[in-house]
Amino acid sequence: MISATGPSTATKIAAVAGGALAGLAAWALGDPLASMGVSPRLHLALALPVAVFFAAALPALGPLSAPRAAVLGAGLAVPLTVLTLLASFRFDDAIAFVESAHALMAVLVVVVIAVPILIAALRPGQHWRRYDDLFGNAWDIVLRCALAVAFAGLGWLVLFLGDTLLDLVGIDVIARLFDDDPQRFTLTGLLIGLALAALAETGLGKGQAQVLRLLRLLVPVVMAVTAVFLVAFPLQGLSSEAFGVLSEAGTLMAMAFAAALLVTATAGADDDGAARSATLRWCAAVLALLLPALSGLALVAVGLRVGQYGWTPDRLAAASIAVVLAGHGVVYAVAVLRGAGWMARLRQGNVAMAGVTVLVALAWLTPVLDPQRISASSQERRFARGAVSVEALDLAAMARDWGRSGDAAAERLATGDTPEAAALRERLDAIGSGRRDAPRLGTPRGRVDLAETLPTVGGAPVTSEMLGALNEWLLGQIADGCARATGEGRPGCLVIRAELLEAGAGDEAVIAYHDDTDTPRLIVLAERDGQWTSNAAMEIDGAAPDIDTLAADPPGGAAAPLRMLPLGQGGLVVLP
């Protein structure tokens, strides 16, 4: 927790300036960098260390001085960036690596656990192995960051109301001041930094105690629900159809995490900070004894799923979480079973399990836990022993989503000497547009290839220049829509050429595509002065025609009579 003297003025200034700089960096390292044609891997190499640095250093300001917080941020940013970049070479395309998300989640886990430990290591008077220091630092960071984000939202609400009020008298200074993305991002970061500086000065010692007191009220409820579940569960049997589904395992893991959190909150930072109620202590002890069964069932559920369908990256992630939770369960149960002083033993067990969790997360960034390689090998072995048919094998996921290892495994299966190899080759060729030898959609070649696949009605076909107005994510959504078949077997995408605005103003087009609903989404493209612009994807009314109807009877543009009521510098446009 923050000392009574509070942080220095220089530290508070650093928090405010650091927040503003973090916001500006978040904008600059986003779309502007991508629009410059920077390769995705270089983009990752530039953005990740900045993100890790600010995510670690900003919460440390206050407990630490600005130089020490900078050392902490850099000490995490450099090795995590190196490990992540090395892991990114599991994929030919860094965008696919980022979209897989598993490695980035591992980075987040390391940052969240390591920051309180490093603060204790760098802060005078604290020690990284002393539990009360780690406990206080962790809760202080959680509360300050949550309040800082809430303050930033409140700040934007005040600015919005202020802009609305001034707009009544024709003053739009606030709207013009924050009309562009750089200013908006910078202001958001500045508000967060301002809140962190203010909260670091006042400290949150009493706030921590109040939050822990509220959490402890839930211990009897969670203990009772868990006990009832564990008593009733054997009636279902481990082989029930519902059990072994990954979502069921997720529910068990979420409940196990909540139980571990509540037991930890009851134990507090030390004996003086632990719950005083004998009832709460007893309920927490029972909950600690139930935790191994709860986390163990989660592990069994994941294991059943893996036994049925083999490893995938998501199942490997679920198994990693389940193993960590099961480890906590064993530590907690042993601490209670050893009798008096169980809370002290539980606190030391939490320190050890924090180290284990960091090691597991780091393993995801090394060849030890390469989820794509492990998953591809698992599916290959299952196919070789006849556990999965040609039709059931998720060849698309292997070739598209599992990086180089998945693509290599798919090629080996399709070029083998098995009777099924020809059928696998046919399937693999059909999904070739998503494999590593296909150009990224955001590249000129990728846009040309996508433009050639888009069916068009009402005018000239779409061009790659038109698609240049869309970011890579939207292009991917359109490509996915085209890969879906409509009820009549058409691609689930369509370009409608029509005169949408005043005659002679320029060219327009509407791209309609299906996501996972029957109603298409729409993107409007418009050409003005030789440049194509677009809006975001729009949802339209559920009664709107689907792709088949639009293709069979393409709508034409129709002029709509408009009336405008002048209001100050703007006006109210009324549609009939």
XYZ file of C-alpha atoms in Angstrom, residues 33-548:
516
model
C 1.295 2.493 -38.483
C -0.636 -0.163 -40.404
C -1.575 2.340 -43.119
C 2.128 3.075 -43.697
C 2.569 -0.441 -45.048
C 4.614 -1.679 -42.086
C 4.804 -5.470 -42.090
C 2.657 -7.158 -39.423
C 5.666 -8.676 -37.655
C 7.448 -5.346 -37.460
C 4.174 -3.805 -36.282
C 4.060 -6.386 -33.485
C 7.712 -5.745 -32.628
C 7.014 -2.019 -32.249
C 3.642 -2.146 -30.511
C 4.142 -4.968 -27.997
C 7.065 -3.511 -25.988
C 5.299 -0.150 -25.751
C 2.075 -1.811 -24.580
C 3.863 -3.974 -21.990
C 5.984 -1.052 -20.773
C 3.047 1.249 -20.079
C 0.836 -1.561 -18.744
C 3.529 -2.370 -16.183
C 5.031 1.056 -15.453
C 1.882 3.160 -15.030
C 0.356 1.096 -12.173
C 3.794 1.056 -10.505
C 4.020 4.858 -10.363
C 3.265 5.947 -6.824
C 4.484 2.810 -5.089
C 7.693 3.408 -7.064
C 9.401 6.520 -8.317
C 9.388 7.245 -12.040
C 12.910 5.834 -12.685
C 12.163 2.627 -10.781
C 8.806 2.233 -12.542
C 10.565 2.692 -15.885
C 13.082 -0.012 -14.960
C 10.201 -2.318 -14.011
C 8.372 -1.644 -17.292
C 11.467 -2.113 -19.443
C 12.475 -5.211 -17.476
C 9.225 -6.878 -18.480
C 8.839 -5.374 -21.961
C 12.177 -6.504 -23.397
C 12.158 -10.244 -22.558
C 8.430 -10.651 -23.199
C 8.751 -8.978 -26.597
C 11.679 -11.217 -27.560
C 9.833 -14.377 -26.498
C 6.634 -13.302 -28.236
C 8.390 -12.441 -31.483
C 10.123 -15.818 -31.474
C 6.758 -17.493 -30.868
C 5.228 -15.497 -33.733
C 7.375 -17.453 -36.211
C 5.070 -20.410 -35.603
C 3.022 -18.561 -38.243
C 4.090 -17.186 -41.599
C 1.748 -14.262 -41.006
C 2.002 -12.321 -37.734
C -1.640 -11.271 -38.077
C -2.715 -14.917 -37.757
C -0.457 -15.215 -34.702
C -2.079 -12.203 -33.040
C -5.563 -13.442 -33.919
C -4.835 -16.779 -32.238
C -4.557 -14.684 -29.019
C -3.105 -17.456 -26.841
C 0.431 -16.059 -26.697
C -0.805 -12.529 -25.989
C -2.964 -13.842 -23.163
C 0.151 -15.505 -21.749
C 1.941 -12.146 -21.884
C -0.961 -10.542 -20.022
C -0.850 -13.223 -17.305
C 2.874 -12.660 -16.786
C 2.434 -8.887 -16.537
C -0.491 -9.108 -14.092
C 1.344 -11.483 -11.750
C 4.843 -10.061 -12.105
C 4.102 -6.366 -11.514
C 3.142 -6.679 -7.796
C 6.172 -8.925 -7.223
C 8.572 -6.538 -8.968
C 7.136 -3.560 -7.086
C 7.909 -5.353 -3.828
C 11.419 -6.159 -5.102
C 12.153 -2.551 -6.102
C 10.374 -0.700 -3.324
C 12.388 0.196 -0.204
C 11.055 -1.572 2.872
C 9.344 -4.377 0.943
C 10.462 -7.859 -0.094
C 9.280 -9.871 -3.067
C 8.791 -13.000 -0.948
C 6.788 -11.291 1.825
C 3.143 -12.128 1.283
C 1.596 -9.061 2.926
C 3.620 -6.834 0.569
C 2.545 -8.817 -2.500
C -1.078 -8.970 -1.352
C -1.229 -5.221 -0.690
C 0.462 -4.343 -3.981
C -1.820 -6.603 -6.027
C -5.066 -5.277 -4.552
C -3.807 -1.702 -4.738
C -3.128 -2.084 -8.473
C -6.500 -3.714 -9.161
C -8.463 -1.011 -7.354
C -6.484 1.951 -8.674
C -6.672 0.746 -12.285
C -10.407 0.028 -12.028
C -11.098 3.463 -10.539
C -8.831 5.153 -13.095
C -10.726 3.595 -16.011
C -14.042 4.570 -14.398
C -12.739 8.119 -13.927
C -11.757 8.319 -17.602
C -15.286 7.265 -18.581
C -16.760 9.851 -16.238
C -14.438 12.496 -17.671
C -15.640 11.779 -21.189
C -19.241 11.951 -19.999
C -18.614 15.399 -18.500
C -16.963 16.566 -21.724
C -19.868 15.256 -23.775
C -22.400 17.055 -21.587
C -20.303 20.205 -21.670
C -20.084 20.080 -25.455
C -23.849 19.569 -25.695
C -24.467 22.529 -23.389
C -22.112 24.879 -25.254
C -23.534 23.740 -28.585
C -26.851 25.301 -27.542
C -25.201 28.721 -27.816
C -23.250 27.876 -30.964
C -19.872 27.142 -29.343
C -18.213 23.954 -30.577
C -14.733 24.388 -29.082
C -14.846 21.055 -27.219
C -16.049 19.134 -30.286
C -13.317 20.655 -32.450
C -10.651 20.114 -29.797
C -11.261 16.375 -29.617
C -12.559 15.723 -33.105
C -9.594 13.584 -34.177
C -8.362 10.231 -32.924
C -4.932 11.442 -31.658
C -6.568 13.943 -29.305
C -9.166 11.438 -28.111
C -6.616 8.739 -27.353
C -4.273 11.203 -25.674
C -7.037 12.665 -23.510
C -8.196 9.208 -22.435
C -4.658 8.300 -21.397
C -4.230 11.624 -19.633
C -7.426 11.083 -17.617
C -6.266 7.612 -16.588
C -2.833 8.948 -15.627
C -4.401 11.800 -13.654
C -6.562 9.352 -11.711
C -3.608 7.051 -11.004
C -1.578 10.012 -9.704
C -4.391 11.179 -7.432
C -5.116 7.684 -6.098
C -1.433 6.982 -5.496
C -1.264 10.132 -3.378
C -4.216 9.238 -1.149
C -3.702 5.465 -0.981
C -6.375 2.789 -0.928
C -5.714 1.001 2.366
C -9.267 1.429 3.646
C -10.672 0.758 0.205
C -8.901 -2.601 0.102
C -10.355 -3.543 3.467
C -13.880 -2.654 2.347
C -13.592 -4.637 -0.889
C -12.263 -7.665 0.993
C -15.085 -7.366 3.512
C -17.657 -7.439 0.710
C -16.015 -10.401 -1.006
C -15.992 -12.372 2.240
C -19.778 -12.111 2.429
C -19.940 -14.367 -0.629
C -17.871 -17.169 0.909
C -20.789 -19.008 2.616
C -22.900 -18.787 -0.544
C -20.180 -20.134 -2.840
C -19.292 -22.829 -0.316
C -22.918 -23.995 -0.099
C -23.430 -23.977 -3.892
C -20.178 -25.864 -4.468
C -21.024 -28.456 -1.830
C -24.487 -29.061 -3.285
C -23.018 -29.404 -6.769
C -20.371 -31.894 -5.683
C -22.945 -33.990 -3.836
C -25.354 -33.989 -6.798
C -22.733 -34.461 -9.498
C -22.164 -38.243 -9.082
C -25.819 -38.752 -10.002
C -24.969 -37.396 -13.481
C -21.936 -39.612 -14.029
C -18.711 -38.688 -15.756
C -19.929 -40.142 -19.048
C -23.010 -37.919 -19.344
C -23.411 -36.163 -22.657
C -23.286 -32.712 -21.078
C -20.055 -33.340 -19.199
C -16.848 -33.101 -21.171
C -18.047 -30.135 -23.215
C -15.517 -27.320 -23.134
C -18.125 -24.776 -22.019
C -18.929 -26.997 -19.040
C -15.248 -27.122 -18.173
C -15.180 -23.337 -18.463
C -18.008 -23.041 -15.939
C -16.156 -25.318 -13.515
C -12.926 -23.358 -13.945
C -14.680 -20.025 -13.436
C -16.253 -21.337 -10.227
C -12.909 -22.739 -9.063
C -11.247 -19.374 -9.712
C -13.982 -17.595 -7.757
C -13.561 -20.049 -4.873
C -9.788 -19.535 -4.786
C -10.234 -15.759 -4.868
C -12.715 -15.815 -1.981
C -10.552 -18.094 0.160
C -7.586 -15.803 -0.473
C -9.682 -12.745 0.420
C -10.725 -14.423 3.681
C -7.110 -15.202 4.591
C -6.113 -11.576 3.990
C -2.571 -10.252 3.848
C -1.684 -11.535 7.328
C -3.330 -12.831 10.489
C -4.353 -9.322 11.534
C -6.019 -8.713 8.176
C -7.820 -12.073 8.016
C -11.553 -12.416 8.565
C -12.401 -12.341 12.275
C -15.721 -14.156 12.017
C -15.403 -17.817 13.027
C -18.221 -18.669 10.625
C -16.432 -17.076 7.679
C -13.170 -18.807 8.602
C -14.927 -22.182 8.816
C -16.711 -21.656 5.467
C -13.444 -20.619 3.823
C -11.715 -23.736 5.183
C -14.495 -25.973 3.820
C -14.353 -24.162 0.466
C -10.578 -24.723 0.367
C -11.166 -28.436 0.918
C -13.762 -28.513 -1.885
C -11.522 -26.684 -4.359
C -9.486 -29.769 -5.417
C -12.687 -31.593 -6.370
C -14.020 -28.600 -8.305
C -10.793 -27.927 -10.187
C -10.213 -31.655 -10.632
C -13.600 -32.037 -12.329
C -12.673 -29.170 -14.662
C -9.485 -31.034 -15.543
C -11.451 -34.246 -16.131
C -13.937 -32.382 -18.354
C -11.114 -31.045 -20.504
C -9.527 -34.498 -20.561
C -12.746 -36.100 -21.789
C -12.992 -33.557 -24.580
C -9.386 -34.165 -25.581
C -9.961 -37.921 -25.491
C -12.940 -37.538 -27.822
C -11.546 -35.022 -30.297
C -7.821 -34.611 -29.649
C -5.845 -31.513 -28.813
C -6.575 -28.072 -30.230
C -5.003 -24.771 -29.133
C -8.166 -23.846 -27.210
C -8.237 -27.196 -25.392
C -4.571 -26.865 -24.546
C -5.272 -23.410 -23.087
C -8.173 -24.816 -21.082
C -5.983 -27.660 -19.832
C -3.267 -25.208 -18.750
C -5.769 -23.157 -16.754
C -7.276 -26.295 -15.229
C -3.846 -27.575 -14.162
C -3.006 -24.269 -12.466
C -6.362 -24.235 -10.663
C -5.898 -27.867 -9.612
C -2.488 -26.926 -8.215
C -4.097 -24.181 -6.151
C -6.706 -26.667 -4.968
C -4.091 -29.146 -3.741
C -2.107 -26.402 -1.987
C -5.211 -25.013 -0.272
C -6.500 -28.418 0.837
C -3.120 -29.473 2.244
C -2.863 -26.167 4.117
C -6.244 -26.760 5.788
C -5.670 -30.451 6.516
C -2.467 -29.679 8.407
C -4.548 -27.975 11.084
C -4.022 -24.704 12.932
C -2.238 -21.949 11.062
C -3.712 -23.001 7.727
C -4.137 -19.409 6.550
C -0.425 -18.674 6.926
C 0.429 -21.815 4.959
C -2.144 -20.877 2.309
C -0.546 -17.455 1.860
C 2.867 -18.997 1.255
C 1.242 -21.474 -1.114
C -0.169 -18.560 -3.105
C 3.349 -17.164 -3.561
C 4.572 -20.517 -4.865
C 1.581 -20.933 -7.178
C 2.110 -17.424 -8.557
C 5.563 -18.579 -9.659
C 4.085 -21.737 -11.176
C 1.476 -19.703 -13.073
C 4.148 -17.405 -14.510
C 6.204 -20.420 -15.617
C 3.185 -21.979 -17.336
C 2.422 -18.685 -19.094
C 6.049 -18.304 -20.205
C 6.012 -21.883 -21.497
C 3.342 -20.798 -24.010
C 5.936 -18.431 -25.493
C 8.525 -21.218 -25.889
C 8.646 -24.510 -27.798
C 7.701 -26.313 -24.566
C 4.044 -25.400 -25.097
C 3.671 -24.732 -28.798
C -0.123 -25.170 -29.090
C -0.180 -25.331 -32.873
C 2.514 -28.027 -33.050
C 0.963 -30.106 -30.266
C -2.519 -29.810 -31.781
C -1.404 -30.650 -35.316
C 0.512 -33.727 -34.118
C -2.497 -34.852 -32.088
C -4.878 -34.620 -35.048
C -2.366 -36.356 -37.310
C -2.083 -39.283 -34.898
C -5.855 -39.519 -34.515
C -6.319 -39.668 -38.274
C -3.560 -42.275 -38.666
C -5.244 -44.629 -36.217
C -8.694 -44.098 -37.731
C -10.175 -42.139 -34.813
C -11.449 -39.412 -37.156
C -12.846 -39.602 -40.696
C -11.893 -37.491 -43.703
C -15.095 -35.474 -43.354
C -14.771 -34.941 -39.590
C -11.109 -33.901 -39.661
C -10.944 -30.122 -39.162
C -8.571 -29.629 -42.063
C -9.546 -25.968 -42.467
C -8.432 -25.132 -38.911
C -5.160 -26.996 -39.411
C -4.366 -25.288 -42.719
C -5.629 -21.814 -41.849
C -5.368 -21.280 -38.106
C -2.599 -23.489 -36.739
C 0.376 -21.810 -38.334
C 3.251 -23.586 -39.999
C 2.843 -26.747 -37.933
C -0.817 -27.120 -38.886
C -0.160 -26.369 -42.533
C 2.698 -28.895 -42.649
C 0.530 -31.546 -40.990
C -2.284 -30.934 -43.471
C 0.162 -31.276 -46.369
C 1.539 -34.541 -44.991
C -1.959 -35.979 -44.677
C -2.899 -34.866 -48.188
C 0.259 -36.273 -49.794
C 0.421 -39.554 -47.886
C -0.015 -43.004 -49.327
C -3.328 -43.630 -47.575
C -6.578 -44.235 -49.518
C -7.984 -41.030 -48.015
C -5.138 -38.820 -49.281
C -6.921 -37.912 -52.547
C -10.041 -36.781 -50.707
C -7.914 -34.757 -48.273
C -6.048 -33.155 -51.196
C -9.356 -32.136 -52.740
C -10.510 -30.582 -49.466
C -7.163 -28.867 -48.955
C -7.216 -27.341 -52.414
C -10.739 -26.049 -51.774
C -9.582 -24.093 -48.738
C -6.301 -22.988 -50.280
C -7.274 -19.290 -50.251
C -6.810 -19.203 -46.506
C -3.443 -20.973 -46.369
C -0.011 -19.484 -45.882
C 0.787 -19.313 -49.606
C -2.141 -16.938 -50.195
C -1.453 -13.179 -49.932
C -2.857 -11.258 -46.975
C -6.112 -9.475 -47.724
C -4.607 -6.136 -46.698
C -1.945 -6.324 -49.411
C -2.560 -5.115 -52.995
C -2.417 -8.706 -54.287
C -4.823 -9.861 -51.572
C -7.320 -7.122 -52.472
C -7.083 -8.036 -56.163
C -7.803 -11.689 -55.382
C -10.769 -10.780 -53.161
C -12.162 -8.347 -55.750
C -12.141 -11.123 -58.353
C -14.294 -13.323 -56.121
C -16.955 -10.713 -55.294
C -20.103 -11.111 -57.429
C -21.481 -7.770 -58.624
C -24.918 -6.652 -59.828
C -26.072 -3.348 -61.295
C -22.806 -2.177 -62.771
C -19.059 -2.677 -63.156
C -17.255 -5.196 -60.927
C -15.594 -4.035 -57.736
C -11.900 -3.122 -57.976
C -8.976 -3.507 -55.611
C -8.807 0.312 -55.337
C -12.330 0.330 -53.914
C -11.410 -2.331 -51.373
C -8.418 -0.225 -50.342
C -10.852 1.900 -48.306
C -11.439 -1.060 -45.942
C -9.154 -2.323 -43.210
C -7.911 -5.896 -43.148
C -10.395 -6.995 -40.493
C -13.388 -5.908 -42.609
C -11.869 -7.521 -45.678
C -11.587 -10.723 -43.694
C -15.246 -10.476 -42.654
C -16.265 -10.080 -46.299
C -14.069 -13.014 -47.359
C -15.594 -15.178 -44.621
C -19.047 -14.151 -45.834
C -18.174 -15.150 -49.380
C -17.054 -18.557 -48.108
C -20.539 -19.169 -46.667
C -23.095 -20.614 -49.065
C -26.590 -19.119 -49.240
C -29.753 -21.201 -49.370
C -29.520 -21.290 -53.175
C -25.808 -22.116 -53.208
C -24.559 -18.590 -53.998
C -21.557 -17.053 -52.181
C -22.716 -15.191 -49.092
C -21.535 -11.824 -50.417
C -22.629 -9.379 -53.112
C -21.666 -5.969 -54.487
C -24.553 -3.715 -55.544
C -23.685 -0.815 -57.822
C -26.244 2.016 -57.676
C -26.454 5.801 -57.735
C -26.908 6.551 -54.050
C -26.143 10.263 -53.834
C -26.692 13.223 -56.136
C -26.007 12.562 -59.795
C -22.440 13.242 -60.877
C -21.113 13.382 -57.321
C -19.065 10.222 -57.815
C -19.263 6.468 -57.830
C -20.928 4.427 -55.076
C -21.325 0.762 -54.199
C -22.767 -1.335 -51.409
C -21.096 -4.548 -50.237
C -23.523 -6.967 -48.599
C -22.221 -10.042 -46.789
C -23.482 -12.620 -44.318
C -21.844 -13.216 -40.964
C -23.503 -15.848 -38.782
C -27.022 -14.487 -39.272
C -29.548 -14.638 -42.109
C -29.597 -10.854 -42.467
C -26.661 -9.386 -44.407
C -24.440 -6.600 -43.162
C -23.800 -3.631 -45.424
C -20.752 -1.510 -46.164
C -21.191 1.628 -48.286
C -18.275 2.692 -50.498
C -18.195 6.137 -52.093
C -15.688 7.733 -54.456
C -15.014 11.450 -54.167
C -12.186 13.303 -55.915
C -10.554 10.028 -56.888
C -10.483 8.649 -53.330
C -12.654 5.822 -52.015
C -14.055 6.059 -48.498
C -16.284 3.756 -46.498
C -18.427 3.540 -43.419
C -18.320 0.781 -40.810
C -20.349 -2.369 -41.361
C -24.035 -1.683 -40.682
C -26.722 -4.022 -39.469
C -30.066 -3.649 -41.247
C -33.563 -4.574 -40.271
C -34.268 -8.283 -39.898
C -37.016 -8.050 -42.547
C -34.481 -6.953 -45.172
C -33.866 -9.268 -48.146
C -31.074 -11.829 -48.015
C -28.256 -12.258 -50.527
C -30.282 -14.577 -52.783
